[in-house]
Each structure stands twice: as structure tokens, then as C-alpha cells.
């Protein structure tokens, strides 16, 4: 494990349609609690020395985490040295609407952009998830048991012996 990998955390969680409350709704108490849980998990990682963060750039949890991380970095002088890497599953990865705008902001604000596959393939999301796990030692996730990419990433992280902070339930 490289020194950078030891101090690197990654984000993995649900897309908006898997949540039982609307995301990006500042008037929704469940969404506000979710944001607070993400912020608490990131601050905990920072207090444990993590300074490098990998974002898989999916709508929902991934982009929310990166947005909160960038806010922490901007608002606190102690965390100006935080590094964010946007990990795109394929080169043309992006969205429309509010998620598209947030995606563009995160990608532009990232210290580095990694493109896992030059074009979309059926395996590119799994490859992206594998990249997140292989290049970090700490996973901040939102997983409540549903199958999909987050479950796949959590299983890979468990197999790799990573520390996992699940904002849906605490540590795994």
C-alpha cells in the first residue's frame, strides 16, 4: 500500500432514485440529516489524517460527498491541502440538469481527473468501483442493503480489509 493510498478515502453510494427522500431539497429534513451525516463522516476521516479523496462522480451520494468536501476545504484553513480526484467511469460521463451542473463544478474543482475507460462499456462502472477500492484505504458510503454498484463496492472494500464508514448505519 502506498503512503498516498493509506491516506486516501473514497465515496460510494446510491443514485437519487434509490433514496426514500428527495435529494437536493434544502427544505427536506431527511435530506438535511443526510448531508449532516456525510459531513460528519468526512470530518472524521480528516481527523484520522485522510487528505486525498476519490469521487466516482455518480449522481446522488458521490457528488454530494464531493460538494461537501469542497465546502469544508473552502471554509476551513486547516483543510486547504485536501486533494479531490474525480474518477470518471468513461470520458464522456456526465448528466443534464442540476446533477449535470454539480458534476461540472466537481470535475472543474477537482485536483485531478482520472478516466477509467475512454468510452462507455458495460464493465466501466465496475472498473471504476475497483479503481476506488484499489486506490484507497477508507470507504465513506451510503448503503442500506440494496443490490447494485454500491453493494459491489462495499463487498470489494470488505474483501480488501478497508475501513468502511456507512452513513446509513455507522461503521460496518
PDB file of C-alpha atoms in Angstrom:
ATOM      1  CA  UNK A   1       0.000   0.000   0.000  1.00  0.00           C
ATOM      2  CA  UNK A   2       1.427   3.379  -0.985  1.00  0.00           C
ATOM      3  CA  UNK A   3       1.586   6.251   1.508  1.00  0.00           C
ATOM      4  CA  UNK A   4      -0.966   8.205  -0.544  1.00  0.00           C
ATOM      5  CA  UNK A   5      -3.295   5.202  -0.654  1.00  0.00           C
ATOM      6  CA  UNK A   6      -3.062   4.893   3.130  1.00  0.00           C
ATOM      7  CA  UNK A   7      -4.345   8.477   3.465  1.00  0.00           C
ATOM      8  CA  UNK A   8      -6.970   8.188   0.708  1.00  0.00           C
ATOM      9  CA  UNK A   9     -10.714   7.786   1.188  1.00  0.00           C
ATOM     10  CA  UNK A  10     -13.289   7.103  -1.494  1.00  0.00           C
ATOM     11  CA  UNK A  11     -17.032   7.749  -1.789  1.00  0.00           C
ATOM     12  CA  UNK A  12     -19.670   5.252  -2.930  1.00  0.00           C
ATOM     13  CA  UNK A  13     -23.409   5.445  -2.514  1.00  0.00           C
ATOM     14  CA  UNK A  14     -26.805   5.478  -4.086  1.00  0.00           C
ATOM     15  CA  UNK A  15     -28.130   7.392  -7.017  1.00  0.00           C
ATOM     16  CA  UNK A  16     -31.146   9.621  -6.248  1.00  0.00           C
ATOM     17  CA  UNK A  17     -33.791   7.087  -7.303  1.00  0.00           C
ATOM     18  CA  UNK A  18     -32.686   4.612  -4.594  1.00  0.00           C
ATOM     19  CA  UNK A  19     -33.316   7.078  -1.755  1.00  0.00           C
ATOM     20  CA  UNK A  20     -36.650   7.224   0.044  1.00  0.00           C
ATOM     21  CA  UNK A  21     -36.441  11.041   0.179  1.00  0.00           C
ATOM     22  CA  UNK A  22     -35.643  13.683  -2.431  1.00  0.00           C
ATOM     23  CA  UNK A  23     -32.056  14.840  -2.807  1.00  0.00           C
ATOM     24  CA  UNK A  24     -31.094  18.481  -3.416  1.00  0.00           C
ATOM     25  CA  UNK A  25     -34.184  19.646  -1.500  1.00  0.00           C
ATOM     26  CA  UNK A  26     -32.951  22.062   1.175  1.00  0.00           C
ATOM     27  CA  UNK A  27     -36.439  22.037   2.758  1.00  0.00           C
ATOM     28  CA  UNK A  28     -36.478  18.288   3.358  1.00  0.00           C
ATOM     29  CA  UNK A  29     -35.379  17.299   6.877  1.00  0.00           C
ATOM     30  CA  UNK A  30     -34.256  13.798   5.783  1.00  0.00           C
ATOM     31  CA  UNK A  31     -32.011  15.334   3.121  1.00  0.00           C
ATOM     32  CA  UNK A  32     -30.536  17.786   5.636  1.00  0.00           C
ATOM     33  CA  UNK A  33     -29.820  14.914   8.045  1.00  0.00           C
ATOM     34  CA  UNK A  34     -28.187  13.012   5.198  1.00  0.00           C
ATOM     35  CA  UNK A  35     -25.923  15.970   4.428  1.00  0.00           C
ATOM     36  CA  UNK A  36     -25.003  16.237   8.127  1.00  0.00           C
ATOM     37  CA  UNK A  37     -24.111  12.522   8.237  1.00  0.00           C
ATOM     38  CA  UNK A  38     -21.894  12.929   5.171  1.00  0.00           C
ATOM     39  CA  UNK A  39     -20.177  15.961   6.670  1.00  0.00           C
ATOM     40  CA  UNK A  40     -19.595  14.090   9.940  1.00  0.00           C
ATOM     41  CA  UNK A  41     -18.061  11.124   8.069  1.00  0.00           C
ATOM     42  CA  UNK A  42     -15.748  13.375   6.051  1.00  0.00           C
ATOM     43  CA  UNK A  43     -14.642  15.354   9.120  1.00  0.00           C
ATOM     44  CA  UNK A  44     -13.965  12.067  10.918  1.00  0.00           C
ATOM     45  CA  UNK A  45     -11.775  10.930   8.011  1.00  0.00           C
ATOM     46  CA  UNK A  46      -9.938  14.266   8.075  1.00  0.00           C
ATOM     47  CA  UNK A  47      -9.330  13.921  11.822  1.00  0.00           C
ATOM     48  CA  UNK A  48      -7.822  10.488  11.137  1.00  0.00           C
ATOM     49  CA  UNK A  49      -5.342  12.000   8.684  1.00  0.00           C
ATOM     50  CA  UNK A  50      -7.074  11.380   5.357  1.00  0.00           C
ATOM     51  CA  UNK A  51      -6.243  14.154   2.890  1.00  0.00           C
ATOM     52  CA  UNK A  52      -6.852  12.503  -0.504  1.00  0.00           C
ATOM     53  CA  UNK A  53     -10.409  11.730  -1.646  1.00  0.00           C
ATOM     54  CA  UNK A  54     -11.700   9.829  -4.676  1.00  0.00           C
ATOM     55  CA  UNK A  55     -15.162  10.553  -6.059  1.00  0.00           C
ATOM     56  CA  UNK A  56     -16.802   8.127  -8.507  1.00  0.00           C
ATOM     57  CA  UNK A  57     -18.842  11.051  -9.911  1.00  0.00           C
ATOM     58  CA  UNK A  58     -22.273   9.367  -9.956  1.00  0.00           C
ATOM     59  CA  UNK A  59     -25.451  11.336  -9.342  1.00  0.00           C
ATOM     60  CA  UNK A  60     -26.521  11.235  -5.719  1.00  0.00           C
ATOM     61  CA  UNK A  61     -24.190  10.285  -2.891  1.00  0.00           C
ATOM     62  CA  UNK A  62     -20.886  10.588  -4.792  1.00  0.00           C
ATOM     63  CA  UNK A  63     -21.481  14.142  -5.971  1.00  0.00           C
ATOM     64  CA  UNK A  64     -22.993  15.199  -2.627  1.00  0.00           C
ATOM     65  CA  UNK A  65     -19.858  13.978  -0.820  1.00  0.00           C
ATOM     66  CA  UNK A  66     -17.528  15.812  -3.199  1.00  0.00           C
ATOM     67  CA  UNK A  67     -19.592  19.004  -2.887  1.00  0.00           C
ATOM     68  CA  UNK A  68     -19.485  18.843   0.926  1.00  0.00           C
ATOM     69  CA  UNK A  69     -15.744  18.075   0.849  1.00  0.00           C
ATOM     70  CA  UNK A  70     -15.105  21.127  -1.326  1.00  0.00           C
ATOM     71  CA  UNK A  71     -17.176  23.282   1.073  1.00  0.00           C
ATOM     72  CA  UNK A  72     -15.101  22.031   4.018  1.00  0.00           C
ATOM     73  CA  UNK A  73     -11.905  22.757   2.091  1.00  0.00           C
ATOM     74  CA  UNK A  74     -13.048  26.285   1.219  1.00  0.00           C
ATOM     75  CA  UNK A  75     -14.355  27.169   4.674  1.00  0.00           C
ATOM     76  CA  UNK A  76     -11.546  25.833   6.856  1.00  0.00           C
ATOM     77  CA  UNK A  77      -7.925  26.951   6.534  1.00  0.00           C
ATOM     78  CA  UNK A  78      -6.751  23.683   8.149  1.00  0.00           C
ATOM     79  CA  UNK A  79      -8.079  21.682   5.205  1.00  0.00           C
ATOM     80  CA  UNK A  80      -6.787  23.712   2.244  1.00  0.00           C
ATOM     81  CA  UNK A  81      -4.406  20.819   1.441  1.00  0.00           C
ATOM     82  CA  UNK A  82      -7.247  18.357   0.768  1.00  0.00           C
ATOM     83  CA  UNK A  83      -6.994  16.748  -2.666  1.00  0.00           C
ATOM     84  CA  UNK A  84     -10.042  15.587  -4.619  1.00  0.00           C
ATOM     85  CA  UNK A  85      -9.792  13.244  -7.593  1.00  0.00           C
ATOM     86  CA  UNK A  86     -12.785  12.868  -9.898  1.00  0.00           C
ATOM     87  CA  UNK A  87     -12.842   9.263 -11.118  1.00  0.00           C
ATOM     88  CA  UNK A  88     -14.934   9.082 -14.292  1.00  0.00           C
ATOM     89  CA  UNK A  89     -16.088   5.635 -15.451  1.00  0.00           C
ATOM     90  CA  UNK A  90     -15.722   6.821 -19.089  1.00  0.00           C
ATOM     91  CA  UNK A  91     -14.558  10.007 -20.807  1.00  0.00           C
ATOM     92  CA  UNK A  92     -17.959  11.424 -21.820  1.00  0.00           C
ATOM     93  CA  UNK A  93     -19.550  10.724 -18.403  1.00  0.00           C
ATOM     94  CA  UNK A  94     -21.944  13.492 -17.383  1.00  0.00           C
ATOM     95  CA  UNK A  95     -25.562  14.457 -16.748  1.00  0.00           C
ATOM     96  CA  UNK A  96     -28.146  17.120 -17.532  1.00  0.00           C
ATOM     97  CA  UNK A  97     -29.967  19.427 -15.148  1.00  0.00           C
ATOM     98  CA  UNK A  98     -28.953  20.112 -11.555  1.00  0.00           C
ATOM     99  CA  UNK A  99     -26.864  16.924 -11.315  1.00  0.00           C
ATOM    100  CA  UNK A 100     -25.088  17.870 -14.544  1.00  0.00           C
ATOM    101  CA  UNK A 101     -24.218  21.289 -13.172  1.00  0.00           C
ATOM    102  CA  UNK A 102     -22.915  19.784  -9.922  1.00  0.00           C
ATOM    103  CA  UNK A 103     -20.930  17.212 -11.954  1.00  0.00           C
ATOM    104  CA  UNK A 104     -19.304  20.017 -13.980  1.00  0.00           C
ATOM    105  CA  UNK A 105     -18.454  22.003 -10.833  1.00  0.00           C
ATOM    106  CA  UNK A 106     -16.906  18.982  -9.100  1.00  0.00           C
ATOM    107  CA  UNK A 107     -14.945  17.960 -12.201  1.00  0.00           C
ATOM    108  CA  UNK A 108     -13.654  21.519 -12.668  1.00  0.00           C
ATOM    109  CA  UNK A 109     -12.770  21.887  -8.948  1.00  0.00           C
ATOM    110  CA  UNK A 110     -11.016  18.518  -8.641  1.00  0.00           C
ATOM    111  CA  UNK A 111      -7.245  18.464  -8.294  1.00  0.00           C
ATOM    112  CA  UNK A 112      -7.117  15.569 -10.732  1.00  0.00           C
ATOM    113  CA  UNK A 113      -9.445  13.750 -13.136  1.00  0.00           C
ATOM    114  CA  UNK A 114      -8.964  10.035 -13.789  1.00  0.00           C
ATOM    115  CA  UNK A 115     -10.785   8.425 -16.722  1.00  0.00           C
ATOM    116  CA  UNK A 116     -11.146   4.676 -16.233  1.00  0.00           C
ATOM    117  CA  UNK A 117     -12.327   3.858 -19.781  1.00  0.00           C
ATOM    118  CA  UNK A 118     -12.042   6.032 -22.894  1.00  0.00           C
ATOM    119  CA  UNK A 119     -15.632   5.164 -23.849  1.00  0.00           C
ATOM    120  CA  UNK A 120     -18.687   3.599 -22.264  1.00  0.00           C
ATOM    121  CA  UNK A 121     -18.571  -0.178 -21.897  1.00  0.00           C
ATOM    122  CA  UNK A 122     -20.862  -2.450 -19.894  1.00  0.00           C
ATOM    123  CA  UNK A 123     -17.977  -3.024 -17.449  1.00  0.00           C
ATOM    124  CA  UNK A 124     -16.800   0.578 -16.972  1.00  0.00           C
ATOM    125  CA  UNK A 125     -18.762   1.225 -13.752  1.00  0.00           C
ATOM    126  CA  UNK A 126     -17.429  -1.959 -12.138  1.00  0.00           C
ATOM    127  CA  UNK A 127     -13.924  -0.944 -13.268  1.00  0.00           C
ATOM    128  CA  UNK A 128     -14.468   2.478 -11.683  1.00  0.00           C
ATOM    129  CA  UNK A 129     -15.567   0.841  -8.420  1.00  0.00           C
ATOM    130  CA  UNK A 130     -12.498  -1.396  -8.471  1.00  0.00           C
ATOM    131  CA  UNK A 131     -10.293   1.674  -9.014  1.00  0.00           C
ATOM    132  CA  UNK A 132     -11.842   3.368  -5.966  1.00  0.00           C
ATOM    133  CA  UNK A 133     -11.137   0.342  -3.760  1.00  0.00           C
ATOM    134  CA  UNK A 134      -7.647  -0.379  -5.099  1.00  0.00           C
ATOM    135  CA  UNK A 135      -6.525   3.222  -4.597  1.00  0.00           C
ATOM    136  CA  UNK A 136      -7.855   3.961  -1.110  1.00  0.00           C
ATOM    137  CA  UNK A 137      -7.939   2.511   2.372  1.00  0.00           C
ATOM    138  CA  UNK A 138     -11.157   4.085   3.688  1.00  0.00           C
ATOM    139  CA  UNK A 139     -14.646   3.980   2.181  1.00  0.00           C
ATOM    140  CA  UNK A 140     -17.348   6.503   3.030  1.00  0.00           C
ATOM    141  CA  UNK A 141     -20.608   5.076   1.733  1.00  0.00           C
ATOM    142  CA  UNK A 142     -24.370   5.100   1.979  1.00  0.00           C
ATOM    143  CA  UNK A 143     -25.577   1.521   1.783  1.00  0.00           C
ATOM    144  CA  UNK A 144     -28.716   0.075   3.385  1.00  0.00           C
ATOM    145  CA  UNK A 145     -28.534  -3.371   1.818  1.00  0.00           C
ATOM    146  CA  UNK A 146     -29.842  -2.738  -1.690  1.00  0.00           C
ATOM    147  CA  UNK A 147     -28.036  -4.548  -4.503  1.00  0.00           C
ATOM    148  CA  UNK A 148     -26.141  -2.625  -7.153  1.00  0.00           C
ATOM    149  CA  UNK A 149     -22.876  -0.791  -7.607  1.00  0.00           C
ATOM    150  CA  UNK A 150     -22.634   0.377  -4.007  1.00  0.00           C
ATOM    151  CA  UNK A 151     -23.132  -3.168  -2.705  1.00  0.00           C
ATOM    152  CA  UNK A 152     -20.443  -4.340  -5.132  1.00  0.00           C
ATOM    153  CA  UNK A 153     -18.045  -1.638  -3.913  1.00  0.00           C
ATOM    154  CA  UNK A 154     -18.736  -2.386  -0.243  1.00  0.00           C
ATOM    155  CA  UNK A 155     -18.070  -6.107  -0.803  1.00  0.00           C
ATOM    156  CA  UNK A 156     -14.787  -5.310  -2.594  1.00  0.00           C
ATOM    157  CA  UNK A 157     -13.802  -2.945   0.243  1.00  0.00           C
ATOM    158  CA  UNK A 158     -14.605  -5.581   2.873  1.00  0.00           C
ATOM    159  CA  UNK A 159     -12.546  -8.175   0.994  1.00  0.00           C
ATOM    160  CA  UNK A 160      -9.654  -5.686   0.794  1.00  0.00           C
ATOM    161  CA  UNK A 161      -9.833  -5.076   4.556  1.00  0.00           C
ATOM    162  CA  UNK A 162     -10.692  -1.398   4.197  1.00  0.00           C
ATOM    163  CA  UNK A 163     -12.217   0.686   6.963  1.00  0.00           C
ATOM    164  CA  UNK A 164     -15.817   1.427   5.976  1.00  0.00           C
ATOM    165  CA  UNK A 165     -17.916   4.278   7.316  1.00  0.00           C
ATOM    166  CA  UNK A 166     -21.526   3.655   6.270  1.00  0.00           C
ATOM    167  CA  UNK A 167     -23.548   6.835   6.739  1.00  0.00           C
ATOM    168  CA  UNK A 168     -26.744   4.750   6.557  1.00  0.00           C
ATOM    169  CA  UNK A 169     -25.839   2.859   9.741  1.00  0.00           C
ATOM    170  CA  UNK A 170     -22.406   3.869  11.068  1.00  0.00           C
ATOM    171  CA  UNK A 171     -19.307   1.736  10.587  1.00  0.00           C
ATOM    172  CA  UNK A 172     -19.567  -1.713   9.003  1.00  0.00           C
TER     173      UNK A 172
END
